[in-house]
XYZ file of C-alpha atoms in Angstrom:
610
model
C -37.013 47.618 -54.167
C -35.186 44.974 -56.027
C -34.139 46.073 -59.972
C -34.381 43.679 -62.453
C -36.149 40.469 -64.257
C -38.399 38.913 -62.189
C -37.026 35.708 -62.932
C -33.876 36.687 -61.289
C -34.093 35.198 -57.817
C -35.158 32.012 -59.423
C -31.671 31.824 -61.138
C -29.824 32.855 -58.419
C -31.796 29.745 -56.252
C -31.058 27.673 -58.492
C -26.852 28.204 -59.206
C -26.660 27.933 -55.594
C -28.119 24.322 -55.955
C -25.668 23.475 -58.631
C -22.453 24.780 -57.166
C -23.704 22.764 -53.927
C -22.421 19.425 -53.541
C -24.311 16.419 -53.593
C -25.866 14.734 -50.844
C -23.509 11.348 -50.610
C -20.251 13.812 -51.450
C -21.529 15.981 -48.189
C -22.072 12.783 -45.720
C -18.568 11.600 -47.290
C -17.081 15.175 -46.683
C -18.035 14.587 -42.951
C -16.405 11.597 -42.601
C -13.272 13.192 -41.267
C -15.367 15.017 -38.123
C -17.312 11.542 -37.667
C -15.193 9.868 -34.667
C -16.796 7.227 -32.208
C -16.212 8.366 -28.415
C -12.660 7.697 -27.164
C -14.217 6.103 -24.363
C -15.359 3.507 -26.900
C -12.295 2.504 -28.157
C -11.363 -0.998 -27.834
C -11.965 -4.464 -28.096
C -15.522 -5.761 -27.648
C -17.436 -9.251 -27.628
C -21.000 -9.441 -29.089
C -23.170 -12.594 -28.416
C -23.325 -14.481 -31.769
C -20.272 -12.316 -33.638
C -17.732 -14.708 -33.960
C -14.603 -12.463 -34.437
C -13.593 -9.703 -31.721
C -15.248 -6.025 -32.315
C -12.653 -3.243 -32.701
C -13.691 -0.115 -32.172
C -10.739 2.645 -33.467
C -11.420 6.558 -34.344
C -14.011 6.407 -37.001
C -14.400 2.289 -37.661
C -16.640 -0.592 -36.381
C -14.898 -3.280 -37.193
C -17.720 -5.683 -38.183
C -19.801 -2.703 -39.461
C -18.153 -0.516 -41.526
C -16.936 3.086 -40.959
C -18.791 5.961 -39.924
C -19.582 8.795 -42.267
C -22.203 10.782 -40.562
C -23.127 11.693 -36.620
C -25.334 13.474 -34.773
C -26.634 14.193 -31.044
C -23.813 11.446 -29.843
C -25.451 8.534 -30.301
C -26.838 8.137 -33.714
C -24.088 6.981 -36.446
C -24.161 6.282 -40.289
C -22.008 3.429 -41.022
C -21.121 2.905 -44.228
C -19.865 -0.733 -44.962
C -16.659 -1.135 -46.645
C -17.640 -3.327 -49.557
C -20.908 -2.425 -51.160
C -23.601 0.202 -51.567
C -24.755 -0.491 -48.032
C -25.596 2.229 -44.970
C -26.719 1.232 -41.857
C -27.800 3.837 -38.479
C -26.642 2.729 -35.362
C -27.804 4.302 -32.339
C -25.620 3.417 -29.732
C -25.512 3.881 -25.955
C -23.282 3.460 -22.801
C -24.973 2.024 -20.220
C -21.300 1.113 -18.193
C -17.496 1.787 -19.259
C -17.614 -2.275 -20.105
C -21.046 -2.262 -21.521
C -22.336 -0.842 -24.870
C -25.901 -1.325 -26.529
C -27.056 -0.593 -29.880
C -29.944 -0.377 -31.844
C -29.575 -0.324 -36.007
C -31.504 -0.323 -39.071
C -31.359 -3.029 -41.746
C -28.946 -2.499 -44.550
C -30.123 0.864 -46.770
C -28.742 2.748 -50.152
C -30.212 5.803 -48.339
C -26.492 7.602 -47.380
C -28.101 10.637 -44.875
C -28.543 10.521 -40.920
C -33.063 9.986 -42.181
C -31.763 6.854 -41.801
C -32.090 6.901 -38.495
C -35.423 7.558 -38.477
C -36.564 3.756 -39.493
C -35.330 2.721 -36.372
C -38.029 1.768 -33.757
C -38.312 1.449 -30.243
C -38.763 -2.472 -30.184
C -36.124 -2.896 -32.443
C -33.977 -5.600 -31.308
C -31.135 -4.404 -28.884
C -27.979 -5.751 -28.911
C -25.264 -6.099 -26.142
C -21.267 -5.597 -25.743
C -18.907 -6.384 -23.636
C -15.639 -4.850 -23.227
C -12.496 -7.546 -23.523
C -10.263 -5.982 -21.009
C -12.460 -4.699 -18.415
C -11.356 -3.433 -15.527
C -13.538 -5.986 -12.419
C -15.376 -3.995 -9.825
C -17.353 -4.645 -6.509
C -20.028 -7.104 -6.568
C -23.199 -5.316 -5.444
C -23.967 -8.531 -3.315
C -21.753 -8.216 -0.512
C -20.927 -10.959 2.655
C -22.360 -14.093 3.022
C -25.579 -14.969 1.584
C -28.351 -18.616 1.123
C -30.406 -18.538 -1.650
C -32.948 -20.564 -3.446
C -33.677 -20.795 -7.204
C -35.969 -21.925 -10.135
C -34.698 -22.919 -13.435
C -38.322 -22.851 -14.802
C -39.315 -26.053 -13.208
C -39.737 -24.917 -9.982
C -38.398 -23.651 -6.806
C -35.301 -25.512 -5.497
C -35.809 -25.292 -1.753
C -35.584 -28.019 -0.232
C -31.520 -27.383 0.748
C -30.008 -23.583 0.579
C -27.768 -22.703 -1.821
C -24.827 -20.448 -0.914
C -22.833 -17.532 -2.155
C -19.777 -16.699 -0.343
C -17.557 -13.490 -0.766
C -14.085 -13.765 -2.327
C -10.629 -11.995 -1.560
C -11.324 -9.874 -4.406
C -14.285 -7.604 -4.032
C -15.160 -8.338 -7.267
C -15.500 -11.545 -7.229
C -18.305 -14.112 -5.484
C -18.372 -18.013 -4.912
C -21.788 -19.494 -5.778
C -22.492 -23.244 -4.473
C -26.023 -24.331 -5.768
C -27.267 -27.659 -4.040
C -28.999 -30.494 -5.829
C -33.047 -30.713 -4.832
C -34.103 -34.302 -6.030
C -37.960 -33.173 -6.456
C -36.925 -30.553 -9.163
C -35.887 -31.556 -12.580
C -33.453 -29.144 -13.710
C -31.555 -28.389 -10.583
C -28.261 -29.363 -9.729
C -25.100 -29.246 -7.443
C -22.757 -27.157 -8.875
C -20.200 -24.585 -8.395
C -19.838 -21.013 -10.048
C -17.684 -18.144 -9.777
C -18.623 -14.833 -10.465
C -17.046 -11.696 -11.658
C -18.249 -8.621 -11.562
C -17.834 -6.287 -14.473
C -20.677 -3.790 -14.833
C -23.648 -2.616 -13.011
C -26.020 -0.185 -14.279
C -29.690 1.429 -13.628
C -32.477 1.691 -15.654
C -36.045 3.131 -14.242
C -36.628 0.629 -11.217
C -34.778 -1.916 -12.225
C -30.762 -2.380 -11.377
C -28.527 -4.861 -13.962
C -25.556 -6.158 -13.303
C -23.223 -8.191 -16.015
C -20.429 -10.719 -15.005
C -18.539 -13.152 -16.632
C -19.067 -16.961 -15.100
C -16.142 -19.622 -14.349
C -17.328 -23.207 -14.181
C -16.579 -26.475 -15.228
C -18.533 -25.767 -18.943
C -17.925 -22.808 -19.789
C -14.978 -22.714 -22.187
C -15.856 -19.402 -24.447
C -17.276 -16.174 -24.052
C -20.403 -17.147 -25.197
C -20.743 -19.527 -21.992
C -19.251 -16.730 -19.710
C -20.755 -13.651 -19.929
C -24.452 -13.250 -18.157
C -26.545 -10.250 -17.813
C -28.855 -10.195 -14.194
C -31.451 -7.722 -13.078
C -32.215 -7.519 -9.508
C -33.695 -5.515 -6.770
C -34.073 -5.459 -2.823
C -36.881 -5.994 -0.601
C -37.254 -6.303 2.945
C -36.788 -9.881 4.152
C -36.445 -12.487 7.363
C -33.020 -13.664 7.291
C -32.599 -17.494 7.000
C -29.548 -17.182 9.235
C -31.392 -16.074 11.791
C -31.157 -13.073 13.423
C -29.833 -9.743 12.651
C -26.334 -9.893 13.888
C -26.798 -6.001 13.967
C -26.185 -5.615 10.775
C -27.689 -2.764 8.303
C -28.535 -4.826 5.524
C -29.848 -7.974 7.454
C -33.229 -8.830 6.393
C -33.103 -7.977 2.997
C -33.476 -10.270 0.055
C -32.222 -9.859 -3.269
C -34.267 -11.191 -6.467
C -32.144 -11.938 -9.020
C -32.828 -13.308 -12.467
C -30.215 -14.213 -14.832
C -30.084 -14.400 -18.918
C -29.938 -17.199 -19.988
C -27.294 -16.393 -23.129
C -24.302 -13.595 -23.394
C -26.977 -11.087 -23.537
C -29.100 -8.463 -21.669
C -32.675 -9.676 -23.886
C -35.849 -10.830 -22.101
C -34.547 -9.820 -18.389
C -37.166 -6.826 -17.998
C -38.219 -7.559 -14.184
C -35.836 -9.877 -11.492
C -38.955 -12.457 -11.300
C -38.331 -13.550 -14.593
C -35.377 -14.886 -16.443
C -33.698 -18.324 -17.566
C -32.656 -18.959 -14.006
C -34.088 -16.447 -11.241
C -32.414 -16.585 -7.128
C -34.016 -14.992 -3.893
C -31.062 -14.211 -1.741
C -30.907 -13.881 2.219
C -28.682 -12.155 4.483
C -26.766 -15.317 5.938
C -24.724 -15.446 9.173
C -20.876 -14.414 9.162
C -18.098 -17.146 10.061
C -16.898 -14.302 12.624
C -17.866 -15.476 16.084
C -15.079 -14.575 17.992
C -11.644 -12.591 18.255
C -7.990 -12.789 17.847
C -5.696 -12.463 21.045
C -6.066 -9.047 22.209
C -2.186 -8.945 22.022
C -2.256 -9.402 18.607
C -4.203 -5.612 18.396
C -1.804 -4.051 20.067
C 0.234 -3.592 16.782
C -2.167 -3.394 14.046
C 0.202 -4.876 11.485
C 2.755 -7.765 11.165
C 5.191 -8.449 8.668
C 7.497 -11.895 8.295
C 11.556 -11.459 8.494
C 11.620 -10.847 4.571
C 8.631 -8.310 4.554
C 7.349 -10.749 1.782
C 3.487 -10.900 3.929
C 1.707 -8.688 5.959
C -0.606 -9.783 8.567
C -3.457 -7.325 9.625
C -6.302 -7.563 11.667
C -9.553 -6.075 10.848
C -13.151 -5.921 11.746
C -12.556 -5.353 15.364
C -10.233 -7.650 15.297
C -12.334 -10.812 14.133
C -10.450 -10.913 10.528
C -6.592 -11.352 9.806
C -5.880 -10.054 6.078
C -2.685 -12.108 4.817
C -1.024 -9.882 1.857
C 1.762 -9.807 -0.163
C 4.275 -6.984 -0.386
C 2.465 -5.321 -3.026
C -0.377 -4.914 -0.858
C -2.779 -7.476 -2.438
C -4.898 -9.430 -0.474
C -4.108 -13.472 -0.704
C -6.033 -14.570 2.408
C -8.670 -13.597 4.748
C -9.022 -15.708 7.972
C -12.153 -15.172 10.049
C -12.225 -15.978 13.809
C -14.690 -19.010 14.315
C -13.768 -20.280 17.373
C -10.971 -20.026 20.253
C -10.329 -23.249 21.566
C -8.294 -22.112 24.338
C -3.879 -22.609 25.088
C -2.961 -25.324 23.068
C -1.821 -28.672 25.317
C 1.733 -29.525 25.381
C 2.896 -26.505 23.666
C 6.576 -25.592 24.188
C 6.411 -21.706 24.782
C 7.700 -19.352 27.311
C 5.051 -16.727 26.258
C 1.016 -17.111 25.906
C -0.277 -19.469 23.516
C -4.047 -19.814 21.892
C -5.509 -22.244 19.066
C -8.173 -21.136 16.718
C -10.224 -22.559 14.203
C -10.637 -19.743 11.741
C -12.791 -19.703 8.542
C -10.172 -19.145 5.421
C -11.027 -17.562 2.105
C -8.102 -17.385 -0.518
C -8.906 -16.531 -4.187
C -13.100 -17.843 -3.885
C -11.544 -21.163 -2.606
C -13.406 -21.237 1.498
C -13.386 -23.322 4.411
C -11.645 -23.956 7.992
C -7.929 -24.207 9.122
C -6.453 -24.832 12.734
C -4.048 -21.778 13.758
C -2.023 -21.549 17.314
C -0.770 -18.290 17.827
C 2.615 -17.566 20.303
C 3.544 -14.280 21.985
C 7.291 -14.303 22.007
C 7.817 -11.102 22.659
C 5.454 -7.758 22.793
C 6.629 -6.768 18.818
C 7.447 -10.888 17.907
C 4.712 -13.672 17.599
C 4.537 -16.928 15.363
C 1.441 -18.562 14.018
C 1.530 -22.477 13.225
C -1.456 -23.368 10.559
C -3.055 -26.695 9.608
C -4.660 -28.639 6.554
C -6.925 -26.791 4.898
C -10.900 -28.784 5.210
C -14.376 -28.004 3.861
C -15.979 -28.720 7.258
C -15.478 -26.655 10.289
C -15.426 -30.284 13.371
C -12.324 -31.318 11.055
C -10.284 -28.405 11.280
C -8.192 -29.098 14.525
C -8.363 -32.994 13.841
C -4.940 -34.689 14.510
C -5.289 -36.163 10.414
C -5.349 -32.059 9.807
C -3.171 -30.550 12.661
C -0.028 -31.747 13.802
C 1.462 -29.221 16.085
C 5.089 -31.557 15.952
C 5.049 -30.672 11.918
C 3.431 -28.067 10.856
C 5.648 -24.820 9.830
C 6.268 -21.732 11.799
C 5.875 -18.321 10.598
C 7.446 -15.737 12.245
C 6.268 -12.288 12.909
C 7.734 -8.733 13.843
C 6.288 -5.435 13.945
C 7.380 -2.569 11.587
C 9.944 -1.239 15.057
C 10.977 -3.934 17.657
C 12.206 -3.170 20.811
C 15.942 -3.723 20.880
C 16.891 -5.350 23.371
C 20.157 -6.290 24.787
C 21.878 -9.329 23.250
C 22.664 -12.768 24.906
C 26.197 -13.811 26.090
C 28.116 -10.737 25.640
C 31.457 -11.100 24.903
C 34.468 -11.625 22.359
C 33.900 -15.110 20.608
C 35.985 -16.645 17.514
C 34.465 -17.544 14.561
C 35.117 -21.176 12.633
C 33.121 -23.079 9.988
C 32.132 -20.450 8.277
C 30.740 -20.959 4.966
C 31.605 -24.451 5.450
C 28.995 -26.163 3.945
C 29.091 -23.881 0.908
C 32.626 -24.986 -0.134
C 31.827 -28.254 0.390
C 29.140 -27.825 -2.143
C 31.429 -26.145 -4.248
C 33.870 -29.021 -4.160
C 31.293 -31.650 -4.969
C 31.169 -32.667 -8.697
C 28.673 -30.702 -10.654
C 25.868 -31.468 -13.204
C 25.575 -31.259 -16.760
C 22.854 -28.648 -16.311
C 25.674 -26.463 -14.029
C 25.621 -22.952 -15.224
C 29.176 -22.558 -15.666
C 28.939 -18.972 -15.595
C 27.411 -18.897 -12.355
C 29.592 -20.853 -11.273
C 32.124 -18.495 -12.158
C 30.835 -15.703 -10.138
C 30.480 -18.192 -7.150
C 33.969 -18.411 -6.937
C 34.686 -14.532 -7.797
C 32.699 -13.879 -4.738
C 33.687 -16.226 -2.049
C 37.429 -15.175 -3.324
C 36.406 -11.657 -2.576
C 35.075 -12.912 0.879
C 37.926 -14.774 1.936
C 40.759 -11.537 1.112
C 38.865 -9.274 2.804
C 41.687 -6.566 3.343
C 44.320 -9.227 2.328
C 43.445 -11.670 5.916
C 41.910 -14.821 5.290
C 37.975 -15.456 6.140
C 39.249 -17.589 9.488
C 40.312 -14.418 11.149
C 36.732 -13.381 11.963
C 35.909 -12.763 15.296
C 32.466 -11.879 16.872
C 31.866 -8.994 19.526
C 28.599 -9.053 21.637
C 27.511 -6.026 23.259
C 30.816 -4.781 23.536
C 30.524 -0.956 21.871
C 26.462 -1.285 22.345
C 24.872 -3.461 25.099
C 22.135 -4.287 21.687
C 24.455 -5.212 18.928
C 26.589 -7.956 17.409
C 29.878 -7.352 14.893
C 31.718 -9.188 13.106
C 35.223 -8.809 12.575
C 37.974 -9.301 10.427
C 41.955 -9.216 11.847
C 44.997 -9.434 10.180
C 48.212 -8.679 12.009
C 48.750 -5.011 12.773
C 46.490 -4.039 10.025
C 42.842 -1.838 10.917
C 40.454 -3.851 12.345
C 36.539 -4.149 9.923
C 33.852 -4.386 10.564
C 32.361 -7.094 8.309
C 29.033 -7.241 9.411
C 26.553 -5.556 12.639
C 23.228 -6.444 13.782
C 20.649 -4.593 16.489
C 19.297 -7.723 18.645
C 15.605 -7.655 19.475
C 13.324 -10.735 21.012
C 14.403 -13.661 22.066
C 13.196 -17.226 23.339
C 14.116 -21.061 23.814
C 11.940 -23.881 22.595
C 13.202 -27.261 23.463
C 17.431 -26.511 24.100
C 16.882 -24.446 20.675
C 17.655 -20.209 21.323
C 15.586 -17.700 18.920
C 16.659 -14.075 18.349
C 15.559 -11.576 16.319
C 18.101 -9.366 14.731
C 18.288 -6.355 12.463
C 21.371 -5.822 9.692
C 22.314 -2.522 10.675
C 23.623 -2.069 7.383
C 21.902 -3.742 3.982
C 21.249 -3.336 0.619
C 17.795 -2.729 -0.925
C 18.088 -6.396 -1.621
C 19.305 -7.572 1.566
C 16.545 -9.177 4.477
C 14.783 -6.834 6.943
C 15.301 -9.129 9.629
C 17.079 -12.390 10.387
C 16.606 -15.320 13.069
C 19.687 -16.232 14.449
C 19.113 -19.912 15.419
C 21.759 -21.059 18.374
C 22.362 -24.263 20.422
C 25.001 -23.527 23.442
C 26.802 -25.169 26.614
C 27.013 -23.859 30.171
C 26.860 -20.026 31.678
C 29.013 -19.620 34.578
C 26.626 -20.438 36.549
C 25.901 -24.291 35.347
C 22.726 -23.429 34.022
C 21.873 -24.197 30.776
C 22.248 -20.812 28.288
C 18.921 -18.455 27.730
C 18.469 -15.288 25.824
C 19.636 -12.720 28.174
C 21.949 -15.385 30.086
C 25.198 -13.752 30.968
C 28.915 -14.383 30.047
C 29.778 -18.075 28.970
C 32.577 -20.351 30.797
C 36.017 -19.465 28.409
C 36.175 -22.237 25.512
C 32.641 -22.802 25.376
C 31.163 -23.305 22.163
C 27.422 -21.990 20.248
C 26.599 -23.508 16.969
C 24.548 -20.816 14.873
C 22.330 -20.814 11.937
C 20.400 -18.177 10.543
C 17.565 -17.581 8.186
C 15.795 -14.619 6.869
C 12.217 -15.713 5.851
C 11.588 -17.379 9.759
C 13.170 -18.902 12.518
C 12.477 -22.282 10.721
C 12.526 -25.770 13.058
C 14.274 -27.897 10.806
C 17.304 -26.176 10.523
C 21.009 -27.699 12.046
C 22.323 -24.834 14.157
C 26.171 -24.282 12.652
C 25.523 -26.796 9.831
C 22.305 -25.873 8.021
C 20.700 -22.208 7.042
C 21.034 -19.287 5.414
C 24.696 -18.654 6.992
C 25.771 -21.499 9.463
C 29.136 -21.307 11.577
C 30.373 -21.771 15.104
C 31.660 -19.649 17.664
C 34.182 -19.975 20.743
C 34.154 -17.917 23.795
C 37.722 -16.277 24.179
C 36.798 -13.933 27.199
C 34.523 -10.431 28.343
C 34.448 -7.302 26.301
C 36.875 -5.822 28.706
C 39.735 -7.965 27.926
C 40.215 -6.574 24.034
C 42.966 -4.989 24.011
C 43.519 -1.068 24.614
C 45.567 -1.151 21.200
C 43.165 -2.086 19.413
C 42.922 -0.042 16.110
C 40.124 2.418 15.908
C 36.861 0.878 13.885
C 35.447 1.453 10.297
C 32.374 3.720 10.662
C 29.328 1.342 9.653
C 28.721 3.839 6.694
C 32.160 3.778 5.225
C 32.393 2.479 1.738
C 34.471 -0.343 2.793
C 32.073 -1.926 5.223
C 29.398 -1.072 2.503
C 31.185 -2.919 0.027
C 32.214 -6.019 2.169
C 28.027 -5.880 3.918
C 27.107 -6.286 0.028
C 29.806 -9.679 -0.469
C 28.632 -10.971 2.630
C 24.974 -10.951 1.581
C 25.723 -12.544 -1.532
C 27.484 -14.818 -0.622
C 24.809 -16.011 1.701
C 22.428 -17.056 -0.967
C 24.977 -19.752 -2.920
């Protein structure tokens, strides 16, 4: 039993209550433990807040800073000027997407606050700056139809069409002149956030057109759901999703309000399943290797899709182009090729720009084909048109696998070398510009000096041996007196053909920098074989004193260049005789991974590129 004064407790209740601090000091004592989410930090757009939202630690930057938490979505804000505390209750529906609700401006400073707020309290929408695109939920090719309030615009399908990016979808609406409203137009759409809520699935993207100029005009919210459907296309095409609709409707401002079912909205869409561009296939011998690179290694070209779809990327991997197979019209007529031929019309995609191209695609070799493209058109009978194709013009791109065969190389032999680096003296030599780089010009020199006293011999006593120490490679080599013979430069010889008097082969440095080409196209023009025919890949030794003009390039065995004037490295070689007549004295050779034939590999490919 408790001793003394009944009043006692009663005191003791009520020092407690004084040495307690007061309500506003406790929420401001909090203030340090009251952090928004780290997930939340950032920079955010609100519909109808004209500045950008920061959200950092513990402050909203159009709000105030937060004082008070509790369950991990209910906030006290207290705003930096003024006796004014808000609650916000916020919520992330999506890593890009946060909605609040919040009360009006109070003096009451506790987490009650909170309490005024009320479930059709008006709920506000943002939209994270920097967000990070992801898949569209609406995936291949699609028709729709839609209302803009005035009725259904049916009367010609509207189409949305997939872009490189996953993330990304073309929308073409067409024009119906029995519905006011309704108009031909074109939208792109980029996918930011999808979320689900009960029944109902949402969906907010930012959209590119002609008017939209702020975020304001870009951002849309969408609700939508599937039901079964008969696809306008026609068919099913075997597809899983064929013959399923989408209903979509669309805000009609940069916010989520009023979309509480997909019938109704500013602008609502019924979407079909709509036929793919892929009716056919790509040569079968384009399979075989499921991935093609050009000389540089600057594209890949893959096939996909059981081989219906060729993926163009760069070297990073990203997609650029997608090419679906439409039609195969067959070997292209008049086509100068010693291997098979076929022209395509395929259905091009690159960025959420569509439509048709003309492609003829050459076997050269099992690892080695080349692919000629045309115009790009909207409509499909226009593709292969002679205003759009011209197979006497259009570009070659030339393709190897990851590991050609090598093969052995044409004309063995020991050949001199002469005109080397001709044309890049005689460029040197001309007068320069006021906008010359004097510097660079500088190094130029520095190089080619370097080039030219390799080992102390001048650059003119270079010879070139062809599958003398390997039956599959080329060297170059320097000589100077009694002095050891270098090797300047080697290369592996793969595929070869003839187009027109013009020789093709594919080569491989067998040495090269990190900077240096993966492959190069030796381009040649030669006289007579012993036998009076004219020279071919292959061909055996030439008649003594004839001459080859060579050019080569390391992007693709271009058309337009000048064998021994024009290219990447242009020169000319004469035939001096067979492998077996070099000399048994000959000085023993530089291993191809000494530092010397390193070093001069390393000039050489420099010196290329001036």
């Amino acid at each position: 039993m408790l001793s003394g004064p009944p009043w006692r407790p009663f005191l003791i209740i009520a020092l407690l209550l004084l040495a307690a601090p007061p309500l506003r000091y406790a929420a401001r004592h909090s203030e340090s433990l009251c952090l928004f989410p780290e997930r939340w930090q950032g920079s955010w757009f609100q519909s109808g807040v004209r500045q950008t939202i920061s959200i950092r630690l513990n402050r909203f930057s159009t709000k105030g800073r937060c004082i008070a938490s509790k369950d991990d979505d209910k906030f006290l804000i207290m705003k930096e000027s003024g006796n004014c505390y808000r609650c916000l209750s916020i919520h992330q529906v999506h890593d890009n997407v946060l909605q609040y609700k919040e009360t009006y401006c109070s003096n009451v400073d506790t987490l009650d606050l909170c309490s005024q707020i009320t479930g059709d309290a008006l709920l506000y929408s943002m939209f994270r700056l920097d967000a990070i695109p992801l898949p569209c939920p609406f995936s291949g090719y699609h028709t729709f139809f839609y209302n803009r309030g005035q009725g259904d615009c049916n009367t010609l399908a509207s189409t949305m069409e997939p872009c490189t990016q996953d993330s990304r979808l073309l929308l073409r609406y067409q024009a119906c002149p029995d519905v006011s409203g309704s108009e031909s137009t074109v939208e792109e759409l980029q996918c930011l956030a999808t979320w689900k809520e009960g029944s109902s699935r949402y969906l907010v993207g930012k959209i590119e057109h002609g008017h939209a100029t702020s975020n304001e005009d870009k951002y849309r919210c969408f609700v939508y759901d599937r039901s079964p459907a008969t696809s306008v296309g026609g068919g099913t095409n075997g597809r899983e999703d064929d013959g399923i609709a989408y209903r979509v409707a669309q805000s009609g401002d940069a916010t989520c309000n009023g979309l509480f079912s997909p019938t109704e909205g500013s602008r609502t869409m019924t979407l079909y399943r709509a036929a793919s561009p892929s009716r056919c296939k790509f040569p079968s011998w384009m399979s075989t290797h499921g991935h093609w690179h050009t000389l540089d290694y600057r594209r890949t070209y893959s096939l996909r899709h059981r081989n219906t779809t060729l993926r163009i990327a760069d070297s990073e991997g990203r997609e650029e182009t997608r090419v679906q197979c439409s039609e195969v019209r067959g070997p292209l007529a008049g086509a100068s090729s010693n291997g098979e031929n076929v022209q395509i019309i395929g259905h091009f995609t690159i960025g959420c720009q569509s439509g048709y191209v003309c492609m003829v695609f050459y076997k050269r070799d099992q690892h080695v084909i080349e692919v000629q493209s045309g115009a790009l058109t909207r409509r499909f009978e226009e593709a292969c048109s002679k205003s759009n194709f011209d197979k006497n013009r259009a570009p070659y791109v030339t393709l190897v696998t990851s590991h050609p065969d090598q093969k052995k190389c044409p004309h063995t032999g020991r050949f001199t070398v002469s005109g080397l680096f001709k044309r890049r003296r005689e460029e040197r030599a001309a007068p320069q510009t006021e906008t010359s780089n004097s510097g660079a010009q500088g190094d130029t020199t520095d190089a080619e000096e370097g080039l030219r006293m390799i080992e102390g011999c001048p650059l003119d006593l270079v010879s070139l041996l062809v599958g003398c120490d390997a039956g599959d490679t080329m060297e170059f080599r320097s000589h100077c007196g009694n002095t050891v013979t270098s090797i300047v430069s080697a290369y592996t010889c793969h595929a070869g053909w003839s187009e027109n008097g013009t020789h093709y082969l594919i080569t491989t440095p067998l040495s090269r920098s990190s900077l240096g080409a993966k492959r190069y196209c030796f381009i040649y023009t030669s006289s007579m074989t012993i036998s009076g025919e004219p020279s071919v890949p292959g061909a055996g030794t030439m008649l003594a004193g004839a001459t080859v003009r060579f050019s080569t390039s390391s992007d693709t065995c271009s058309r337009s260049l000048m064998p021994g004037t024009t290219g990447v490295l242009a020169f000319n070689i004469t035939n001096k005789g067979t492998c077996t007549e070099i000399s048994n004295n000959s000085p023993p050779l530089i291993n191809y991974n000494s530092p010397l034939f390193l070093t001069v590999t390393v000039i050489l490919f420099f010196a290329q590129f001036r």
